[in-house]
Amino acid sequence: MALEFVNGDHNDTEQPAEEPASGEKSSSEEEEKALEEQNADSVFQISVKLPHKPYQIPVTISTQEQVQDLRNSIVEFPDTFQYSCFHLEFNGSRINDFVELSEVKELAPGAEMKLIEDPYTEKEARMHMIRVRDLIGAAGDRVDTLHGISAGLSLHDSIVPPEMFSPPLQNGKRSVTTSTEDSHALSKYDFDAPASIQTILPQTKVSPPKTVKSICVSAWNPPPHYLRQKGHLLYLQLTTNEGEQFQITSHVSGFFVNKSSNSKFDPYPRPQSKSASAHSLLALIEKLSPSFQMSFSSLQEYNNRKDPLANFQITNIIPANPWLVPAAESSLLAHQPDLTRTQETYLMSGIENAETLRDWNEEFQSTRELPKETIQDRVFRERITSKLFADYTDAAARGAVMVARGEVAPLNPTENRDAQIFVYNNVFFSYGADGVGTFTSEGGDDAARVAVGKDVTGIRVVNQLDIDGLFTPGTVVVDYLGKRLVGQSIVPGIFKQREPGENQIDYGGVEGRDVVAENEAFVPVFSKLSKHLRVKKHDVWDKEGKKHTLEGSVETKGLLGTDGRKYVLDLYRLTPLDITWIEEYWSDVSDTVVKPPETNYPHRMTVLRPELMETYWRSKMGEFVKAELERRRHPAGGAEHVDTKVPSDTNGNAESKAITNGDTQEHDETGLTATGEKAETERLQERVDISDFDLAFNPDVFCGQAPRADEEKEQLVRDEKEVRSICDFLRQNVISELVSYPPVLDEHPLTVSQVHDLREGEVGFPMDGHSLARLLHKRGINIRYLGKLATLAKEQSSRLEALNALSIQEMIARSFKHIANHYMKGLPSVFVSSCLAHLLNCLLGADFNQAPKACLDEELQAYYTNADWSFGDVDIQTLRAKIQAEVHLRYRYTLDQNWADNLKHIPLLREIALKLGLQITAKDYQFGASPKPLTNGSVNGVNHHTNGVSSRKKKKNGDHELASQSSESLSLSSPTTFSPDDLVNIIPVVKDACPKSTLADEALEAGKMSMMQNQKEIGQELLLESLSLHEQIYGVLHPEVARMYHQLSMLYYQLDEKVAAVELARKAVYVSERTLGVDSNETILSYLNLGLFEHGNGNTKIALIYMKHALELWKIIYGLGHPDSITTINNAAVMLQTLKHYHDSRIWFETSLTICEEVSGRQSVNTATLCFQLAQALALDQEAKAAVNRMRDAYSIFLSKLGPDDRNTKESESWLEQLTQNAVSIAKHAKDVQARKLRRIHFTSGITLGTRPQPQVGQSSTGTALGGDPRELNSIDSRSVDELLRFIEGGGETSKRSPAKKRSSRGNPKRRGGLLGNAV
């Protein structure tokens, strides 16, 4: 029997799709077919007539596009580069650029449009000048305050140059061009070699062909008034490659060469014999320079060598900035003279600089008010929203940098610095500090800093909910030079002077909690917000004891703007406080027992995460359903109550979810349960109505509320009890279950599964601080619990030692960030690099120089009399003591006494650089007491494995040094590891409030659901539609698009669409590198999976190049011995076996086994599986005796852990007997046929050994899209030894294994821990 729970106004549960009746199905298929035909008809080809050669071009259009999109497509053709100022005509009528092509009458396949050149305006002329400079490669390098050095860098084409690939073959695959047949990328690979900085540095590139010497705005610009009346717009100066200089006039009719010189002004055309003119500047240059056409063609060929994704400009997000950059004197960073670089602001914004000023708030709110009834409306709305947030984030971040540097005058210069406010580019800026004493009782500056960070998170949540009638200001938080700044769009009316007796705020707390305002107009929109956030309607009391009833926290404010819109402000307290943490580590003024100040937590702003609220709500809802189920099974008396009412949710859809004993019951592809129609009838008749389930929280408990009446006091006590229960749930369930088995395994089955996966390797393990933080936040765990996480991980299995080490490293890096911010805050910007270099020397360079001194320019220092120079007094012991104190204060964790001796220098340096926005010169940094020999220019030296045993065990503390791959090595006479010159740039660290696309996510989830229900065609269409929506809404270069490429590539690989999987995985690599970073954890996963898919597509040598690069990146961001590297090394070993490099493959299996023994223990099932594989590898390498020993180890572990009846135990026993007989035969020198067969065994990835996609952090690598069990891939091949030998000996076709059927848990309860794929 199956029961369902439904709720008329709840839409948080998923409803399994049901198979329609046959008639409905047929109708649905017809509709889908008609829709496909309609979509096919909407895409067709037309021709566009041009005024110049080639006079006509074909263009493929979609009637759903705008004319503006067609214009953009036209100007991207090489034959139409010259056009920028034009309009299109059809049937003699001009077409509006902003209408859809479907609105153009009589537009059909084969139609002919006409391109008509328009007269220029000054703005059009300036834009044309910028476009031509970019096209001909004359723009030079740019120095950007927001985008750092090598921003948006991609390394893919330098790792695997495009010329290594031959054109695609008929089967879609591409052959690989390599130097020798026997060479491969992993030849002589040294696992113990230190990390190579060359891995994340761009290669020295050949300079692009030069088309002109220079083109810039002339010194005669702008035109005088009397010439403006005659149509003169700009004056330009061109110097061709032949050395000739031309003065050019930009006229409304085009461009022509004038008679001016550097000393004489005569902007009129030259005499007829020497004149040259054209509508396009590009065409004019071609007339003036004989060599231009050839050099321009060479430039286009040069640009086309790279994938377009590596060249496209990033517009919808701030590009990723690498933390290691080439030296300033490197040719990659050569600073070229370019006069127009100083004129770009004028070219883009005009003389008055008014074109860049935007009313950000009106744009945000107008975009929110756009219609969203149809799919097209939603696509347009979300695309505009994404672009607007990107533009605002860019403008706000640039303004914050200028404010932090003191380039913007404050509006209130008489106030203290922390209270000063600024307006720049229509953005309102303030410091994230307690300048006016608002947070005095909460922790002062520390509380204010946290509050603004929580505020931007809260605004992102509200933006994601997209509640009609509720508006938020554009908000960005920027950390730069130790200062935190908040940039907000200016809400109309926020600075309005109210009448006496009127409050500045219309709803919520006005002055903290002392004055509270109520406004009925805000109740409907705030009630919708509170319902989504699990917040209850509750009472609060002001300083006079008057009761007010609010829908949200008293700290959340409502403001009625002068534009009539309702704005919600100060969203840093959307959820309740973590009272358990506060009572343990914070002292209120009213507390009877005051904790010592040095052990007091820095602030009281310890709010719970929204993810935790949702997890707890779902947990309690599950308990409610179980209780209701039990009540119906055992009614108190009378007939069992059956509720047949099916209420609809707010969208008109009935929500249901089948529940049996608290677990989700599996459905087949028809949507029916396994018990057939009878069970389906029962499922439809018997439902659990959850409309009576009501769980919401009071966010204002434990905040000084003082009710008067007894009933009010009792209600407050109940509210406090509910908040305490969720705090206990966080500690006792969520955190504990993340790193250990819960005491009761059937209470929270979903969480238990995730926990088991993290312990046993079913999901990806965090690699660095960013992935660790995402893992915790996804589960609702605050970063302040890192100390508890580290302690619990230390107490658990050896696999979690990596989690312990990573947590400690993250605590040290974050503590260093707080200390550095404290010293940087009071420093002039010119001394920040000196401060950071000194602090880094005290932390990371202590072994090299035990008494580092700060490098300060005393003459320059004298100019800043009010600066704080206390950082110069910091020494090694002082800094270590401060870090220890900071770690204990913020994370309640006590570092070991020798913590400073166990640092991973490069991973820790990377974490610090990313958190502070540092860009550091890539060179040989000496961290040890004595110089170490440098490696050569290759990534790895000679592998010293002679007997197949890894040397990792001999080297525990030497994994963390950085090998020099720089052309310049550090001088041994250098007194410190870092110098101020090594910190070449500091970039702002930005947090924005941009919401994700709900439409694209809905299509993605619908596609996954269809795939799980085995509706592959519909599922693939939905997934491709989701990809298209991602690209339309976010733009191609965006992290969300990279993640979509990644997910889709894995799904296509599982569907055996390997060519498509490779292409999507390659796109994921490009986009991840440029938007997330060349060494981000997601980029590494993209490289690993791209290598796996290339191997599956037959390009194993290319795959090994990708695997090698990913392993080198892994060394940089983590070091050696990461738990997930077992999967990677195992995959590489399988690839080497495919290439018949049996000895090399054996070494990689041995290394994988060594790491597995350290991580999982010698007696684990994971270790047994690797022993099994290694035994086969040794047999292939003709090491019969060693193969027997390893197989015996595998058999003994399987026997002790899984029992004699387990299939894996039986398989290993059978193989052990076979290998033993083979070893005896060899020892007797008998020419036994079976022995010869075993020596000829050829393992392929499809027979006994296989590779597995690398899972994302906290996610399974398989099963997510297709609904399968990921552990099914991690079992020993079910065929017998004889069957395998017959297949290998015959070399013929054999039927592939059918999809794995569900096996009982007794077959293999551990399933190898998910570490290995298709393990024999």
PDB file of N, CA and C in Angstrom, residues 138-201:
ATOM      1  N   ALA A 138      45.067  46.602 -33.084  1.00  0.00           N
ATOM      2  CA  ALA A 138      45.803  47.818 -32.736  1.00  0.00           C
ATOM      3  C   ALA A 138      45.443  48.330 -31.351  1.00  0.00           C
ATOM      4  N   ALA A 139      44.641  47.584 -30.598  1.00  0.00           N
ATOM      5  CA  ALA A 139      44.172  48.087 -29.312  1.00  0.00           C
ATOM      6  C   ALA A 139      45.244  48.037 -28.240  1.00  0.00           C
ATOM      7  N   GLY A 140      46.269  47.182 -28.407  1.00  0.00           N
ATOM      8  CA  GLY A 140      47.329  47.116 -27.399  1.00  0.00           C
ATOM      9  C   GLY A 140      46.848  46.493 -26.103  1.00  0.00           C
ATOM     10  N   ASP A 141      47.692  46.523 -25.077  1.00  0.00           N
ATOM     11  CA  ASP A 141      47.316  45.968 -23.782  1.00  0.00           C
ATOM     12  C   ASP A 141      46.572  47.021 -22.974  1.00  0.00           C
ATOM     13  N   ARG A 142      45.689  46.557 -22.094  1.00  0.00           N
ATOM     14  CA  ARG A 142      44.907  47.467 -21.261  1.00  0.00           C
ATOM     15  C   ARG A 142      45.245  47.232 -19.804  1.00  0.00           C
ATOM     16  N   VAL A 143      45.270  48.301 -19.034  1.00  0.00           N
ATOM     17  CA  VAL A 143      45.488  48.213 -17.595  1.00  0.00           C
ATOM     18  C   VAL A 143      44.149  48.484 -16.930  1.00  0.00           C
ATOM     19  N   ASP A 144      43.586  47.463 -16.314  1.00  0.00           N
ATOM     20  CA  ASP A 144      42.232  47.542 -15.784  1.00  0.00           C
ATOM     21  C   ASP A 144      42.268  47.462 -14.264  1.00  0.00           C
ATOM     22  N   THR A 145      41.493  48.321 -13.595  1.00  0.00           N
ATOM     23  CA  THR A 145      41.482  48.311 -12.123  1.00  0.00           C
ATOM     24  C   THR A 145      40.718  47.129 -11.563  1.00  0.00           C
ATOM     25  N   LEU A 146      39.788  46.578 -12.339  1.00  0.00           N
ATOM     26  CA  LEU A 146      38.974  45.466 -11.865  1.00  0.00           C
ATOM     27  C   LEU A 146      39.492  44.130 -12.362  1.00  0.00           C
ATOM     28  N   HIS A 147      39.772  44.044 -13.654  1.00  0.00           N
ATOM     29  CA  HIS A 147      40.301  42.811 -14.229  1.00  0.00           C
ATOM     30  C   HIS A 147      41.810  42.807 -14.036  1.00  0.00           C
ATOM     31  N   GLY A 148      42.317  41.776 -13.407  1.00  0.00           N
ATOM     32  CA  GLY A 148      43.738  41.720 -13.101  1.00  0.00           C
ATOM     33  C   GLY A 148      44.573  41.254 -14.271  1.00  0.00           C
ATOM     34  N   ILE A 149      45.803  40.885 -13.976  1.00  0.00           N
ATOM     35  CA  ILE A 149      46.735  40.396 -14.996  1.00  0.00           C
ATOM     36  C   ILE A 149      46.251  39.040 -15.506  1.00  0.00           C
ATOM     37  N   SER A 150      46.269  38.865 -16.813  1.00  0.00           N
ATOM     38  CA  SER A 150      45.852  37.607 -17.457  1.00  0.00           C
ATOM     39  C   SER A 150      44.442  37.198 -17.068  1.00  0.00           C
ATOM     40  N   ALA A 151      43.551  38.172 -16.905  1.00  0.00           N
ATOM     41  CA  ALA A 151      42.163  37.853 -16.542  1.00  0.00           C
ATOM     42  C   ALA A 151      41.508  37.036 -17.642  1.00  0.00           C
ATOM     43  N   GLY A 152      40.731  36.033 -17.229  1.00  0.00           N
ATOM     44  CA  GLY A 152      40.044  35.180 -18.208  1.00  0.00           C
ATOM     45  C   GLY A 152      40.975  34.283 -18.989  1.00  0.00           C
ATOM     46  N   LEU A 153      42.073  33.876 -18.368  1.00  0.00           N
ATOM     47  CA  LEU A 153      43.081  33.060 -19.040  1.00  0.00           C
ATOM     48  C   LEU A 153      42.567  31.642 -19.284  1.00  0.00           C
ATOM     49  N   SER A 154      42.919  31.078 -20.442  1.00  0.00           N
ATOM     50  CA  SER A 154      42.659  29.666 -20.743  1.00  0.00           C
ATOM     51  C   SER A 154      43.969  29.009 -21.153  1.00  0.00           C
ATOM     52  N   LEU A 155      44.225  27.818 -20.626  1.00  0.00           N
ATOM     53  CA  LEU A 155      45.476  27.105 -20.900  1.00  0.00           C
ATOM     54  C   LEU A 155      45.286  25.898 -21.805  1.00  0.00           C
ATOM     55  N   HIS A 156      44.051  25.596 -22.163  1.00  0.00           N
ATOM     56  CA  HIS A 156      43.789  24.339 -22.876  1.00  0.00           C
ATOM     57  C   HIS A 156      44.605  24.228 -24.153  1.00  0.00           C
ATOM     58  N   ASP A 157      44.630  25.282 -24.950  1.00  0.00           N
ATOM     59  CA  ASP A 157      45.306  25.189 -26.239  1.00  0.00           C
ATOM     60  C   ASP A 157      46.817  25.104 -26.111  1.00  0.00           C
ATOM     61  N   SER A 158      47.371  25.513 -24.973  1.00  0.00           N
ATOM     62  CA  SER A 158      48.808  25.349 -24.766  1.00  0.00           C
ATOM     63  C   SER A 158      49.129  23.964 -24.223  1.00  0.00           C
ATOM     64  N   ILE A 159      48.122  23.296 -23.640  1.00  0.00           N
ATOM     65  CA  ILE A 159      48.329  21.934 -23.142  1.00  0.00           C
ATOM     66  C   ILE A 159      48.225  20.934 -24.283  1.00  0.00           C
ATOM     67  N   VAL A 160      47.177  21.075 -25.072  1.00  0.00           N
ATOM     68  CA  VAL A 160      46.980  20.232 -26.255  1.00  0.00           C
ATOM     69  C   VAL A 160      46.751  21.169 -27.435  1.00  0.00           C
ATOM     70  N   PRO A 161      47.801  21.525 -28.166  1.00  0.00           N
ATOM     71  CA  PRO A 161      47.633  22.446 -29.300  1.00  0.00           C
ATOM     72  C   PRO A 161      46.654  21.882 -30.320  1.00  0.00           C
ATOM     73  N   PRO A 162      45.862  22.750 -30.951  1.00  0.00           N
ATOM     74  CA  PRO A 162      44.870  22.268 -31.936  1.00  0.00           C
ATOM     75  C   PRO A 162      45.497  21.485 -33.078  1.00  0.00           C
ATOM     76  N   GLU A 163      46.763  21.793 -33.420  1.00  0.00           N
ATOM     77  CA  GLU A 163      47.368  21.082 -34.545  1.00  0.00           C
ATOM     78  C   GLU A 163      47.626  19.609 -34.236  1.00  0.00           C
ATOM     79  N   MET A 164      47.497  19.203 -32.947  1.00  0.00           N
ATOM     80  CA  MET A 164      47.663  17.785 -32.614  1.00  0.00           C
ATOM     81  C   MET A 164      46.490  16.959 -33.117  1.00  0.00           C
ATOM     82  N   PHE A 165      45.374  17.627 -33.383  1.00  0.00           N
ATOM     83  CA  PHE A 165      44.205  16.910 -33.869  1.00  0.00           C
ATOM     84  C   PHE A 165      44.150  16.973 -35.391  1.00  0.00           C
ATOM     85  N   SER A 166      43.858  15.851 -35.992  1.00  0.00           N
ATOM     86  CA  SER A 166      43.591  15.829 -37.427  1.00  0.00           C
ATOM     87  C   SER A 166      42.110  16.110 -37.640  1.00  0.00           C
ATOM     88  N   PRO A 167      41.675  16.391 -38.879  1.00  0.00           N
ATOM     89  CA  PRO A 167      40.240  16.618 -39.116  1.00  0.00           C
ATOM     90  C   PRO A 167      39.421  15.401 -38.704  1.00  0.00           C
ATOM     91  N   PRO A 168      38.156  15.607 -38.343  1.00  0.00           N
ATOM     92  CA  PRO A 168      37.302  14.489 -37.923  1.00  0.00           C
ATOM     93  C   PRO A 168      37.184  13.422 -38.998  1.00  0.00           C
ATOM     94  N   LEU A 169      37.146  12.176 -38.557  1.00  0.00           N
ATOM     95  CA  LEU A 169      36.942  11.059 -39.475  1.00  0.00           C
ATOM     96  C   LEU A 169      35.447  10.865 -39.718  1.00  0.00           C
ATOM     97  N   GLN A 170      35.123   9.889 -40.530  1.00  0.00           N
ATOM     98  CA  GLN A 170      33.720   9.672 -40.858  1.00  0.00           C
ATOM     99  C   GLN A 170      32.915   9.253 -39.640  1.00  0.00           C
ATOM    100  N   ASN A 171      33.538   8.547 -38.710  1.00  0.00           N
ATOM    101  CA  ASN A 171      32.811   8.107 -37.528  1.00  0.00           C
ATOM    102  C   ASN A 171      32.731   9.175 -36.454  1.00  0.00           C
ATOM    103  N   GLY A 172      33.213  10.379 -36.768  1.00  0.00           N
ATOM    104  CA  GLY A 172      33.142  11.472 -35.800  1.00  0.00           C
ATOM    105  C   GLY A 172      34.341  11.584 -34.912  1.00  0.00           C
ATOM    106  N   LYS A 173      35.193  10.554 -34.896  1.00  0.00           N
ATOM    107  CA  LYS A 173      36.372  10.589 -34.050  1.00  0.00           C
ATOM    108  C   LYS A 173      37.495  11.347 -34.749  1.00  0.00           C
ATOM    109  N   ARG A 174      38.481  11.755 -33.954  1.00  0.00           N
ATOM    110  CA  ARG A 174      39.628  12.457 -34.522  1.00  0.00           C
ATOM    111  C   ARG A 174      40.898  11.731 -34.133  1.00  0.00           C
ATOM    112  N   SER A 175      41.723  11.496 -35.121  1.00  0.00           N
ATOM    113  CA  SER A 175      42.991  10.856 -34.826  1.00  0.00           C
ATOM    114  C   SER A 175      43.940  11.871 -34.226  1.00  0.00           C
ATOM    115  N   VAL A 176      44.999  11.373 -33.605  1.00  0.00           N
ATOM    116  CA  VAL A 176      45.927  12.224 -32.878  1.00  0.00           C
ATOM    117  C   VAL A 176      47.295  12.144 -33.507  1.00  0.00           C
ATOM    118  N   THR A 177      47.897  13.291 -33.703  1.00  0.00           N
ATOM    119  CA  THR A 177      49.232  13.343 -34.265  1.00  0.00           C
ATOM    120  C   THR A 177      50.242  13.410 -33.130  1.00  0.00           C
ATOM    121  N   THR A 178      51.079  12.400 -33.005  1.00  0.00           N
ATOM    122  CA  THR A 178      52.099  12.380 -31.963  1.00  0.00           C
ATOM    123  C   THR A 178      53.454  12.120 -32.580  1.00  0.00           C
ATOM    124  N   SER A 179      54.491  12.351 -31.785  1.00  0.00           N
ATOM    125  CA  SER A 179      55.853  12.270 -32.303  1.00  0.00           C
ATOM    126  C   SER A 179      56.284  10.840 -32.554  1.00  0.00           C
ATOM    127  N   THR A 180      56.097   9.988 -31.584  1.00  0.00           N
ATOM    128  CA  THR A 180      56.507   8.590 -31.728  1.00  0.00           C
ATOM    129  C   THR A 180      55.376   7.688 -31.287  1.00  0.00           C
ATOM    130  N   GLU A 181      55.400   6.488 -31.784  1.00  0.00           N
ATOM    131  CA  GLU A 181      54.310   5.550 -31.499  1.00  0.00           C
ATOM    132  C   GLU A 181      54.324   5.101 -30.050  1.00  0.00           C
ATOM    133  N   ASP A 182      55.515   4.955 -29.451  1.00  0.00           N
ATOM    134  CA  ASP A 182      55.618   4.372 -28.123  1.00  0.00           C
ATOM    135  C   ASP A 182      55.591   5.408 -27.011  1.00  0.00           C
ATOM    136  N   SER A 183      55.702   6.689 -27.320  1.00  0.00           N
ATOM    137  CA  SER A 183      55.748   7.701 -26.276  1.00  0.00           C
ATOM    138  C   SER A 183      54.351   8.000 -25.771  1.00  0.00           C
ATOM    139  N   HIS A 184      54.284   8.452 -24.535  1.00  0.00           N
ATOM    140  CA  HIS A 184      53.016   8.909 -23.978  1.00  0.00           C
ATOM    141  C   HIS A 184      53.316   9.938 -22.900  1.00  0.00           C
ATOM    142  N   ALA A 185      52.304  10.700 -22.520  1.00  0.00           N
ATOM    143  CA  ALA A 185      52.496  11.851 -21.634  1.00  0.00           C
ATOM    144  C   ALA A 185      52.959  11.453 -20.244  1.00  0.00           C
ATOM    145  N   LEU A 186      52.626  10.251 -19.799  1.00  0.00           N
ATOM    146  CA  LEU A 186      52.954   9.829 -18.441  1.00  0.00           C
ATOM    147  C   LEU A 186      54.259   9.050 -18.369  1.00  0.00           C
ATOM    148  N   SER A 187      55.026   9.060 -19.437  1.00  0.00           N
ATOM    149  CA  SER A 187      56.298   8.354 -19.429  1.00  0.00           C
ATOM    150  C   SER A 187      57.228   8.960 -18.382  1.00  0.00           C
ATOM    151  N   LYS A 188      57.793   8.112 -17.529  1.00  0.00           N
ATOM    152  CA  LYS A 188      58.737   8.522 -16.478  1.00  0.00           C
ATOM    153  C   LYS A 188      58.143   9.575 -15.547  1.00  0.00           C
ATOM    154  N   TYR A 189      56.868   9.467 -15.296  1.00  0.00           N
ATOM    155  CA  TYR A 189      56.211  10.419 -14.390  1.00  0.00           C
ATOM    156  C   TYR A 189      56.653  10.160 -12.957  1.00  0.00           C
ATOM    157  N   ASP A 190      56.976  11.227 -12.241  1.00  0.00           N
ATOM    158  CA  ASP A 190      57.424  11.129 -10.856  1.00  0.00           C
ATOM    159  C   ASP A 190      56.319  11.647  -9.948  1.00  0.00           C
ATOM    160  N   PHE A 191      55.704  10.742  -9.201  1.00  0.00           N
ATOM    161  CA  PHE A 191      54.618  11.147  -8.313  1.00  0.00           C
ATOM    162  C   PHE A 191      55.095  12.048  -7.187  1.00  0.00           C
ATOM    163  N   ASP A 192      56.353  11.902  -6.804  1.00  0.00           N
ATOM    164  CA  ASP A 192      56.871  12.668  -5.678  1.00  0.00           C
ATOM    165  C   ASP A 192      57.488  13.997  -6.086  1.00  0.00           C
ATOM    166  N   ALA A 193      57.482  14.291  -7.385  1.00  0.00           N
ATOM    167  CA  ALA A 193      58.047  15.561  -7.830  1.00  0.00           C
ATOM    168  C   ALA A 193      57.217  16.704  -7.275  1.00  0.00           C
ATOM    169  N   PRO A 194      57.854  17.798  -6.873  1.00  0.00           N
ATOM    170  CA  PRO A 194      57.086  18.937  -6.355  1.00  0.00           C
ATOM    171  C   PRO A 194      56.260  19.578  -7.452  1.00  0.00           C
ATOM    172  N   ALA A 195      55.318  20.404  -7.030  1.00  0.00           N
ATOM    173  CA  ALA A 195      54.422  21.055  -7.981  1.00  0.00           C
ATOM    174  C   ALA A 195      55.196  21.976  -8.908  1.00  0.00           C
ATOM    175  N   SER A 196      54.711  22.084 -10.120  1.00  0.00           N
ATOM    176  CA  SER A 196      55.361  22.923 -11.117  1.00  0.00           C
ATOM    177  C   SER A 196      54.496  24.136 -11.413  1.00  0.00           C
ATOM    178  N   ILE A 197      55.055  25.314 -11.267  1.00  0.00           N
ATOM    179  CA  ILE A 197      54.276  26.514 -11.535  1.00  0.00           C
ATOM    180  C   ILE A 197      54.009  26.702 -13.014  1.00  0.00           C
ATOM    181  N   GLN A 198      54.774  26.020 -13.859  1.00  0.00           N
ATOM    182  CA  GLN A 198      54.506  26.109 -15.287  1.00  0.00           C
ATOM    183  C   GLN A 198      53.117  25.574 -15.625  1.00  0.00           C
ATOM    184  N   THR A 199      52.572  24.745 -14.723  1.00  0.00           N
ATOM    185  CA  THR A 199      51.269  24.150 -14.976  1.00  0.00           C
ATOM    186  C   THR A 199      50.193  25.206 -15.144  1.00  0.00           C
ATOM    187  N   ILE A 200      50.279  26.302 -14.415  1.00  0.00           N
ATOM    188  CA  ILE A 200      49.212  27.312 -14.466  1.00  0.00           C
ATOM    189  C   ILE A 200      49.688  28.618 -15.070  1.00  0.00           C
ATOM    190  N   LEU A 201      50.830  28.587 -15.764  1.00  0.00           N
ATOM    191  CA  LEU A 201      51.319  29.791 -16.432  1.00  0.00           C
ATOM    192  C   LEU A 201      51.083  29.684 -17.929  1.00  0.00           C
TER     193      LEU A 201
END
